[in-house]
PDB file of C-alpha atoms in Angstrom:
ATOM      1  CA  MET A   7     377.136  -0.458  35.350  1.00  0.00           C
ATOM      2  CA  GLY A   8     380.055   1.915  35.526  1.00  0.00           C
ATOM      3  CA  GLY A   9     380.024   5.378  37.047  1.00  0.00           C
ATOM      4  CA  THR A  10     382.294   8.244  37.964  1.00  0.00           C
ATOM      5  CA  SER A  11     383.457   8.964  41.468  1.00  0.00           C
ATOM      6  CA  LEU A  12     381.681  11.501  43.675  1.00  0.00           C
ATOM      7  CA  GLU A  13     384.628  13.876  43.390  1.00  0.00           C
ATOM      8  CA  ASN A  14     384.608  13.661  39.599  1.00  0.00           C
ATOM      9  CA  ARG A  15     380.897  14.358  39.442  1.00  0.00           C
ATOM     10  CA  ARG A  16     381.317  17.403  41.659  1.00  0.00           C
ATOM     11  CA  SER A  17     384.216  18.693  39.597  1.00  0.00           C
ATOM     12  CA  LYS A  18     382.146  18.403  36.446  1.00  0.00           C
ATOM     13  CA  GLY A  19     379.361  20.432  37.982  1.00  0.00           C
ATOM     14  CA  TRP A  20     376.831  17.600  38.463  1.00  0.00           C
ATOM     15  CA  TRP A  21     375.197  16.397  41.676  1.00  0.00           C
ATOM     16  CA  HIS A  22     372.010  14.474  42.360  1.00  0.00           C
ATOM     17  CA  LYS A  23     369.838  13.782  45.391  1.00  0.00           C
ATOM     18  CA  THR A  24     366.606  11.847  44.889  1.00  0.00           C
ATOM     19  CA  GLY A  25     365.008  13.916  42.171  1.00  0.00           C
ATOM     20  CA  ALA A  26     367.025  17.057  42.861  1.00  0.00           C
ATOM     21  CA  PHE A  27     369.591  18.073  40.259  1.00  0.00           C
ATOM     22  CA  ARG A  28     372.048  20.639  41.626  1.00  0.00           C
ATOM     23  CA  LEU A  29     373.838  22.460  38.823  1.00  0.00           C
ATOM     24  CA  PHE A  30     376.982  24.238  39.960  1.00  0.00           C
ATOM     25  CA  THR A  31     376.611  27.098  37.553  1.00  0.00           C
ATOM     26  CA  SER A  32     380.205  28.182  37.678  1.00  0.00           C
ATOM     27  CA  VAL A  33     380.382  25.801  34.700  1.00  0.00           C
ATOM     28  CA  VAL A  34     376.759  26.082  33.507  1.00  0.00           C
ATOM     29  CA  PRO A  35     377.253  29.048  31.100  1.00  0.00           C
ATOM     30  CA  SER A  36     379.523  26.839  28.998  1.00  0.00           C
ATOM     31  CA  ILE A  37     377.518  23.620  28.963  1.00  0.00           C
ATOM     32  CA  HIS A  38     375.625  24.570  25.810  1.00  0.00           C
ATOM     33  CA  THR A  39     378.817  24.443  23.743  1.00  0.00           C
ATOM     34  CA  GLU A  40     379.676  21.330  21.758  1.00  0.00           C
ATOM     35  CA  THR A  41     383.149  21.229  23.272  1.00  0.00           C
ATOM     36  CA  THR A  42     381.972  20.523  26.801  1.00  0.00           C
ATOM     37  CA  PRO A  43     383.072  16.946  27.670  1.00  0.00           C
ATOM     38  CA  PHE A  44     380.193  16.457  30.082  1.00  0.00           C
ATOM     39  CA  LEU A  45     377.511  17.393  27.545  1.00  0.00           C
ATOM     40  CA  THR A  46     379.188  15.313  24.868  1.00  0.00           C
ATOM     41  CA  LEU A  47     379.206  12.296  27.157  1.00  0.00           C
ATOM     42  CA  LEU A  48     375.637  12.912  28.295  1.00  0.00           C
ATOM     43  CA  PHE A  49     374.059  13.113  24.835  1.00  0.00           C
ATOM     44  CA  THR A  50     376.292  11.019  22.580  1.00  0.00           C
ATOM     45  CA  SER A  51     377.311   8.003  24.643  1.00  0.00           C
ATOM     46  CA  PRO A  52     375.070   4.994  25.332  1.00  0.00           C
ATOM     47  CA  PRO A  53     373.251   4.986  28.679  1.00  0.00           C
ATOM     48  CA  TRP A  54     375.516   2.401  30.256  1.00  0.00           C
ATOM     49  CA  ASN A  55     378.546   4.681  29.749  1.00  0.00           C
ATOM     50  CA  ARG A  56     376.965   7.781  31.253  1.00  0.00           C
ATOM     51  CA  PHE A  57     377.137   8.982  34.824  1.00  0.00           C
ATOM     52  CA  LYS A  58     375.666   6.650  37.435  1.00  0.00           C
ATOM     53  CA  ILE A  59     373.057   8.519  39.494  1.00  0.00           C
ATOM     54  CA  SER A  60     372.091   7.058  42.856  1.00  0.00           C
ATOM     55  CA  TRP A  61     368.706   7.571  44.519  1.00  0.00           C
ATOM     56  CA  GLN A  62     368.451   8.262  48.221  1.00  0.00           C
ATOM     57  CA  HIS A  63     366.364  10.288  50.647  1.00  0.00           C
ATOM     58  CA  PHE A  64     366.626  13.995  49.915  1.00  0.00           C
ATOM     59  CA  ASP A  65     366.672  16.354  52.892  1.00  0.00           C
ATOM     60  CA  HIS A  66     366.007  19.638  51.151  1.00  0.00           C
ATOM     61  CA  ASP A  67     367.458  22.844  52.554  1.00  0.00           C
ATOM     62  CA  ILE A  68     365.144  25.797  51.753  1.00  0.00           C
ATOM     63  CA  SER A  69     368.054  28.225  51.590  1.00  0.00           C
ATOM     64  CA  GLY A  70     369.446  29.154  48.213  1.00  0.00           C
ATOM     65  CA  LEU A  71     367.886  28.823  44.769  1.00  0.00           C
ATOM     66  CA  SER A  72     365.479  25.921  44.114  1.00  0.00           C
ATOM     67  CA  ILE A  73     363.425  25.145  41.003  1.00  0.00           C
ATOM     68  CA  TYR A  74     360.519  22.702  41.428  1.00  0.00           C
ATOM     69  CA  THR A  75     358.973  20.990  38.407  1.00  0.00           C
ATOM     70  CA  ASP A  76     355.841  18.953  37.742  1.00  0.00           C
ATOM     71  CA  GLY A  77     353.574  17.722  34.941  1.00  0.00           C
ATOM     72  CA  SER A  78     349.836  17.146  34.831  1.00  0.00           C
ATOM     73  CA  LYS A  79     347.218  15.504  32.607  1.00  0.00           C
ATOM     74  CA  PHE A  80     343.449  15.893  33.010  1.00  0.00           C
ATOM     75  CA  ASN A  81     340.528  15.323  30.620  1.00  0.00           C
ATOM     76  CA  ASN A  82     342.875  14.834  27.665  1.00  0.00           C
ATOM     77  CA  ASN A  83     344.724  18.080  28.429  1.00  0.00           C
ATOM     78  CA  THR A  84     348.418  18.017  29.281  1.00  0.00           C
ATOM     79  CA  GLY A  85     350.698  20.632  30.762  1.00  0.00           C
ATOM     80  CA  CYS A  86     353.700  21.263  32.963  1.00  0.00           C
ATOM     81  CA  ALA A  87     355.172  23.980  35.104  1.00  0.00           C
ATOM     82  CA  LEU A  88     358.126  25.104  37.144  1.00  0.00           C
ATOM     83  CA  VAL A  89     358.323  27.398  40.129  1.00  0.00           C
ATOM     84  CA  VAL A  90     361.443  29.127  41.445  1.00  0.00           C
ATOM     85  CA  PHE A  91     362.069  29.653  45.151  1.00  0.00           C
ATOM     86  CA  ARG A  92     364.867  31.762  46.604  1.00  0.00           C
ATOM     87  CA  ASP A  93     365.513  31.167  50.301  1.00  0.00           C
ATOM     88  CA  GLY A  94     362.070  29.611  50.667  1.00  0.00           C
ATOM     89  CA  ILE A  95     360.182  32.456  48.930  1.00  0.00           C
ATOM     90  CA  GLU A  96     358.548  32.053  45.505  1.00  0.00           C
ATOM     91  CA  VAL A  97     360.072  34.481  42.995  1.00  0.00           C
ATOM     92  CA  HIS A  98     359.038  33.133  39.575  1.00  0.00           C
ATOM     93  CA  HIS A  99     356.914  30.504  37.845  1.00  0.00           C
ATOM     94  CA  LEU A 100     356.450  29.319  34.282  1.00  0.00           C
ATOM     95  CA  LEU A 101     353.545  27.340  32.760  1.00  0.00           C
ATOM     96  CA  CYS A 102     353.472  25.392  29.509  1.00  0.00           C
ATOM     97  CA  LYS A 103     350.485  23.675  27.904  1.00  0.00           C
ATOM     98  CA  LEU A 104     351.352  20.676  25.728  1.00  0.00           C
ATOM     99  CA  ASN A 105     349.568  18.846  22.943  1.00  0.00           C
ATOM    100  CA  PRO A 106     346.857  16.529  24.317  1.00  0.00           C
ATOM    101  CA  GLU A 107     348.598  13.404  23.001  1.00  0.00           C
ATOM    102  CA  ALA A 108     351.568  13.971  25.316  1.00  0.00           C
ATOM    103  CA  THR A 109     351.703  11.737  28.369  1.00  0.00           C
ATOM    104  CA  VAL A 110     352.171  12.992  31.911  1.00  0.00           C
ATOM    105  CA  PHE A 111     355.656  11.439  31.889  1.00  0.00           C
ATOM    106  CA  LEU A 112     356.627  13.530  28.861  1.00  0.00           C
ATOM    107  CA  ALA A 113     355.165  16.557  30.618  1.00  0.00           C
ATOM    108  CA  GLU A 114     357.377  15.982  33.647  1.00  0.00           C
ATOM    109  CA  LEU A 115     360.442  15.637  31.421  1.00  0.00           C
ATOM    110  CA  LYS A 116     359.496  18.823  29.584  1.00  0.00           C
ATOM    111  CA  ALA A 117     359.269  20.663  32.914  1.00  0.00           C
ATOM    112  CA  ILE A 118     362.787  19.517  33.818  1.00  0.00           C
ATOM    113  CA  GLU A 119     364.034  20.680  30.409  1.00  0.00           C
ATOM    114  CA  MET A 120     362.411  24.077  30.984  1.00  0.00           C
ATOM    115  CA  ALA A 121     364.178  24.310  34.338  1.00  0.00           C
ATOM    116  CA  VAL A 122     367.567  23.454  32.832  1.00  0.00           C
ATOM    117  CA  ASN A 123     367.058  26.033  30.082  1.00  0.00           C
ATOM    118  CA  LEU A 124     366.141  28.634  32.703  1.00  0.00           C
ATOM    119  CA  VAL A 125     369.274  27.894  34.731  1.00  0.00           C
ATOM    120  CA  VAL A 126     371.466  28.173  31.629  1.00  0.00           C
ATOM    121  CA  SER A 127     369.822  31.287  30.178  1.00  0.00           C
ATOM    122  CA  GLN A 128     369.886  33.147  33.515  1.00  0.00           C
ATOM    123  CA  SER A 129     373.363  31.910  34.527  1.00  0.00           C
ATOM    124  CA  MET A 130     371.988  30.833  37.879  1.00  0.00           C
ATOM    125  CA  VAL A 131     374.527  29.772  40.486  1.00  0.00           C
ATOM    126  CA  ASN A 132     374.103  26.628  42.632  1.00  0.00           C
ATOM    127  CA  ALA A 133     370.500  26.065  41.554  1.00  0.00           C
ATOM    128  CA  GLU A 134     368.709  22.882  42.500  1.00  0.00           C
ATOM    129  CA  ILE A 135     366.173  21.390  40.113  1.00  0.00           C
ATOM    130  CA  ILE A 136     363.763  19.277  42.130  1.00  0.00           C
ATOM    131  CA  SER A 137     361.477  17.049  40.096  1.00  0.00           C
ATOM    132  CA  ASP A 138     358.073  15.822  41.171  1.00  0.00           C
ATOM    133  CA  SER A 139     357.942  13.260  43.959  1.00  0.00           C
ATOM    134  CA  ARG A 140     355.100  11.324  45.547  1.00  0.00           C
ATOM    135  CA  ALA A 141     356.556  12.360  48.883  1.00  0.00           C
ATOM    136  CA  HIS A 142     356.069  16.065  48.202  1.00  0.00           C
ATOM    137  CA  VAL A 143     353.128  16.515  50.581  1.00  0.00           C
ATOM    138  CA  ASP A 144     353.556  19.629  52.747  1.00  0.00           C
ATOM    139  CA  THR A 145     356.619  20.699  50.752  1.00  0.00           C
ATOM    140  CA  ALA A 146     355.794  24.217  49.595  1.00  0.00           C
ATOM    141  CA  GLY A 147     357.829  24.059  46.400  1.00  0.00           C
ATOM    142  CA  ASN A 148     356.431  20.727  45.238  1.00  0.00           C
ATOM    143  CA  GLU A 149     352.893  21.736  46.128  1.00  0.00           C
ATOM    144  CA  ALA A 150     353.265  24.982  44.181  1.00  0.00           C
ATOM    145  CA  ALA A 151     354.669  23.182  41.128  1.00  0.00           C
ATOM    146  CA  ASP A 152     351.801  20.698  41.306  1.00  0.00           C
ATOM    147  CA  ALA A 153     349.232  23.523  41.458  1.00  0.00           C
ATOM    148  CA  TYR A 154     350.803  25.415  38.535  1.00  0.00           C
ATOM    149  CA  ALA A 155     351.018  22.224  36.448  1.00  0.00           C
ATOM    150  CA  LYS A 156     347.300  21.600  36.986  1.00  0.00           C
ATOM    151  CA  LEU A 157     346.627  25.235  36.102  1.00  0.00           C
ATOM    152  CA  SER A 158     348.581  24.912  32.854  1.00  0.00           C
ATOM    153  CA  VAL A 159     346.225  22.275  31.406  1.00  0.00           C
ATOM    154  CA  GLY A 160     343.429  24.852  31.447  1.00  0.00           C
ATOM    155  CA  ASN A 161     345.223  27.285  29.120  1.00  0.00           C
ATOM    156  CA  ASP A 162     343.418  27.967  25.849  1.00  0.00           C
ATOM    157  CA  SER A 163     346.361  27.597  23.489  1.00  0.00           C
ATOM    158  CA  ILE A 164     349.118  24.999  23.201  1.00  0.00           C
ATOM    159  CA  ASP A 165     352.545  26.423  24.043  1.00  0.00           C
ATOM    160  CA  CYS A 166     354.642  23.462  22.941  1.00  0.00           C
ATOM    161  CA  LYS A 167     353.929  20.418  20.795  1.00  0.00           C
ATOM    162  CA  LEU A 168     356.029  17.406  21.731  1.00  0.00           C
ATOM    163  CA  GLU A 169     356.899  14.580  19.389  1.00  0.00           C
ATOM    164  CA  LEU A 170     355.565  11.318  20.745  1.00  0.00           C
ATOM    165  CA  PRO A 171     357.664   8.184  21.302  1.00  0.00           C
ATOM    166  CA  LYS A 172     357.100   5.302  18.901  1.00  0.00           C
ATOM    167  CA  ALA A 173     355.537   3.225  21.670  1.00  0.00           C
ATOM    168  CA  ILE A 174     352.837   5.872  22.232  1.00  0.00           C
ATOM    169  CA  LEU A 175     352.254   6.249  18.494  1.00  0.00           C
ATOM    170  CA  LYS A 176     351.743   2.487  18.201  1.00  0.00           C
ATOM    171  CA  ILE A 177     349.084   2.634  20.912  1.00  0.00           C
ATOM    172  CA  PHE A 178     347.249   5.469  19.139  1.00  0.00           C
ATOM    173  CA  LEU A 179     347.461   3.654  15.794  1.00  0.00           C
ATOM    174  CA  GLN A 180     346.115   0.478  17.343  1.00  0.00           C
ATOM    175  CA  GLN A 181     343.216   2.344  18.972  1.00  0.00           C
ATOM    176  CA  ASP A 182     342.377   4.095  15.691  1.00  0.00           C
ATOM    177  CA  THR A 183     342.563   0.822  13.781  1.00  0.00           C
ATOM    178  CA  LEU A 184     340.212  -0.872  16.236  1.00  0.00           C
ATOM    179  CA  GLN A 185     337.747   2.022  15.988  1.00  0.00           C
ATOM    180  CA  GLN A 186     337.711   1.880  12.189  1.00  0.00           C
ATOM    181  CA  TRP A 187     337.437  -1.905  12.289  1.00  0.00           C
ATOM    182  CA  GLN A 188     334.445  -1.665  14.662  1.00  0.00           C
ATOM    183  CA  VAL A 189     332.653   0.844  12.427  1.00  0.00           C
ATOM    184  CA  GLY A 190     333.163  -1.393   9.411  1.00  0.00           C
ATOM    185  CA  TRP A 191     332.068  -4.493  11.337  1.00  0.00           C
ATOM    186  CA  ASN A 192     328.897  -2.774  12.543  1.00  0.00           C
ATOM    187  CA  SER A 193     327.837  -1.623   9.072  1.00  0.00           C
ATOM    188  CA  SER A 194     328.911  -4.614   6.993  1.00  0.00           C
ATOM    189  CA  LEU A 195     326.272  -6.803   5.333  1.00  0.00           C
ATOM    190  CA  LYS A 196     328.546  -9.829   5.499  1.00  0.00           C
ATOM    191  CA  GLY A 197     329.416 -12.091   8.383  1.00  0.00           C
ATOM    192  CA  ARG A 198     326.205 -11.353  10.270  1.00  0.00           C
ATOM    193  CA  ALA A 199     326.116 -14.864  11.702  1.00  0.00           C
ATOM    194  CA  VAL A 200     329.461 -14.206  13.380  1.00  0.00           C
ATOM    195  CA  PHE A 201     328.396 -10.676  14.328  1.00  0.00           C
ATOM    196  CA  ASP A 202     325.471 -12.085  16.330  1.00  0.00           C
ATOM    197  CA  LEU A 203     327.963 -13.952  18.506  1.00  0.00           C
ATOM    198  CA  CYS A 204     330.928 -11.535  18.377  1.00  0.00           C
ATOM    199  CA  PRO A 205     329.631  -7.970  17.913  1.00  0.00           C
ATOM    200  CA  LYS A 206     332.719  -6.278  19.376  1.00  0.00           C
ATOM    201  CA  VAL A 207     336.099  -6.454  17.661  1.00  0.00           C
ATOM    202  CA  HIS A 208     339.262  -7.064  19.666  1.00  0.00           C
ATOM    203  CA  LEU A 209     342.737  -8.515  19.319  1.00  0.00           C
ATOM    204  CA  LYS A 210     342.321 -11.414  21.722  1.00  0.00           C
ATOM    205  CA  ARG A 211     342.708 -14.861  20.253  1.00  0.00           C
ATOM    206  CA  LEU A 212     339.524 -16.902  20.537  1.00  0.00           C
ATOM    207  CA  HIS A 213     339.578 -20.552  21.498  1.00  0.00           C
ATOM    208  CA  GLY A 214     338.109 -22.688  18.766  1.00  0.00           C
ATOM    209  CA  ASN A 215     338.533 -25.695  16.526  1.00  0.00           C
ATOM    210  CA  PHE A 216     337.328 -26.952  13.156  1.00  0.00           C
ATOM    211  CA  TYR A 217     333.812 -27.816  14.357  1.00  0.00           C
ATOM    212  CA  ILE A 218     333.291 -24.756  16.573  1.00  0.00           C
ATOM    213  CA  ASN A 219     334.364 -22.505  13.704  1.00  0.00           C
ATOM    214  CA  GLN A 220     331.688 -24.085  11.479  1.00  0.00           C
ATOM    215  CA  LEU A 221     328.996 -23.404  14.065  1.00  0.00           C
ATOM    216  CA  ILE A 222     330.127 -19.811  14.599  1.00  0.00           C
ATOM    217  CA  THR A 223     330.361 -18.935  10.902  1.00  0.00           C
ATOM    218  CA  GLY A 224     327.640 -21.209   9.508  1.00  0.00           C
ATOM    219  CA  HIS A 225     330.145 -22.492   6.939  1.00  0.00           C
ATOM    220  CA  GLY A 226     331.432 -25.985   6.264  1.00  0.00           C
ATOM    221  CA  ALA A 227     329.410 -29.194   6.479  1.00  0.00           C
ATOM    222  CA  LEU A 228     326.092 -27.581   7.427  1.00  0.00           C
ATOM    223  CA  ALA A 229     323.387 -28.493   4.872  1.00  0.00           C
ATOM    224  CA  GLN A 230     322.331 -24.861   4.435  1.00  0.00           C
ATOM    225  CA  TYR A 231     325.866 -23.904   3.381  1.00  0.00           C
ATOM    226  CA  GLN A 232     326.210 -26.976   1.147  1.00  0.00           C
ATOM    227  CA  GLY A 233     322.900 -26.167  -0.510  1.00  0.00           C
ATOM    228  CA  LYS A 234     323.798 -22.510  -1.078  1.00  0.00           C
ATOM    229  CA  PHE A 235     327.141 -23.158  -2.748  1.00  0.00           C
ATOM    230  CA  PHE A 236     326.854 -26.685  -4.176  1.00  0.00           C
ATOM    231  CA  GLY A 237     323.139 -27.111  -4.867  1.00  0.00           C
ATOM    232  CA  LYS A 238     322.681 -29.863  -2.321  1.00  0.00           C
ATOM    233  CA  ASP A 239     319.577 -30.466  -0.221  1.00  0.00           C
ATOM    234  CA  ASP A 240     319.651 -27.971   2.602  1.00  0.00           C
ATOM    235  CA  PHE A 241     317.213 -29.810   4.851  1.00  0.00           C
ATOM    236  CA  CYS A 242     318.429 -31.446   8.043  1.00  0.00           C
ATOM    237  CA  SER A 243     318.414 -35.228   8.139  1.00  0.00           C
ATOM    238  CA  CYS A 244     315.913 -35.025  11.005  1.00  0.00           C
ATOM    239  CA  GLY A 245     313.426 -33.772   8.415  1.00  0.00           C
ATOM    240  CA  LYS A 246     312.141 -30.881  10.533  1.00  0.00           C
ATOM    241  CA  ALA A 247     313.897 -27.765   9.164  1.00  0.00           C
ATOM    242  CA  VAL A 248     316.789 -26.333   7.171  1.00  0.00           C
ATOM    243  CA  GLU A 249     320.035 -27.403   8.779  1.00  0.00           C
ATOM    244  CA  ASP A 250     321.557 -24.110   9.837  1.00  0.00           C
ATOM    245  CA  ARG A 251     323.634 -23.562  12.961  1.00  0.00           C
ATOM    246  CA  LEU A 252     320.702 -22.430  15.123  1.00  0.00           C
ATOM    247  CA  HIS A 253     318.646 -25.492  14.231  1.00  0.00           C
ATOM    248  CA  LEU A 254     321.593 -27.780  14.862  1.00  0.00           C
ATOM    249  CA  VAL A 255     322.457 -26.306  18.267  1.00  0.00           C
ATOM    250  CA  PHE A 256     319.006 -25.583  19.697  1.00  0.00           C
ATOM    251  CA  HIS A 257     316.350 -27.673  17.933  1.00  0.00           C
ATOM    252  CA  CYS A 258     317.569 -30.769  16.087  1.00  0.00           C
ATOM    253  CA  LYS A 259     316.300 -33.875  17.888  1.00  0.00           C
ATOM    254  CA  ARG A 260     319.449 -35.794  16.933  1.00  0.00           C
ATOM    255  CA  TRP A 261     321.402 -33.770  19.481  1.00  0.00           C
ATOM    256  CA  GLN A 262     318.793 -33.553  22.230  1.00  0.00           C
ATOM    257  CA  GLY A 263     320.744 -35.958  24.426  1.00  0.00           C
ATOM    258  CA  LEU A 264     323.811 -33.712  24.364  1.00  0.00           C
ATOM    259  CA  ARG A 265     321.713 -30.623  25.075  1.00  0.00           C
ATOM    260  CA  ASP A 266     320.149 -32.351  28.075  1.00  0.00           C
ATOM    261  CA  LYS A 267     323.595 -33.363  29.327  1.00  0.00           C
ATOM    262  CA  TRP A 268     325.421 -30.051  28.820  1.00  0.00           C
ATOM    263  CA  PHE A 269     322.645 -27.499  29.295  1.00  0.00           C
ATOM    264  CA  SER A 270     320.350 -29.184  31.793  1.00  0.00           C
ATOM    265  CA  ALA A 271     320.439 -26.135  34.055  1.00  0.00           C
TER     266      ALA A 271
END
């Protein structure tokens, strides 16, 4: 994967340290224009041609302007937040409640977007955007962003509705399809023999073969099925009862030897 040199990244106003994006805002006021080479490269080129960003331990200096971001999801409520620190002192925060379908990962990305928009709109100079990190314990900025993000999910109204990725939509569609399938399977008057054995629908492939399928469904060579559809005698050859699947598996004396062998316990 290709990447620009450290000097080139600095000259273009872009620097990264393990979740911290430092925007040198001497060039930030112009990055919203379509003529900016950096923005053009960032949003129009394929990922493998964009800037290579390395990840390493970030020793944060509390001096200067820092924006911490985080996302949260709880009880089907999603939100995100940012908090601004100047020289280690909190000076501003912003909360945003999202649509409940949004994932926590989308929430964290939305928080970063909010931070970038804040930097651009306020023409902030040398601002660091520090995204959420599992190693944020005892870091005041990260802890504050985490607390505000959790607070945002409790807001009454939705501030921003995010479009969901196709992968998430497929999951929701599959869940909805399974729910509708289950309702129909529960209320149907058909297939009750199978329902007794498989009451819950799922997408897993069941192991089976020609003979097992006949026992599960009650179809095929069973005398009861032959009698129902072809007018044949539906009595079992043992002469004791109608040859349905329950009689064949549990009661027919012709198969008692196999029952004793396989189900002796």
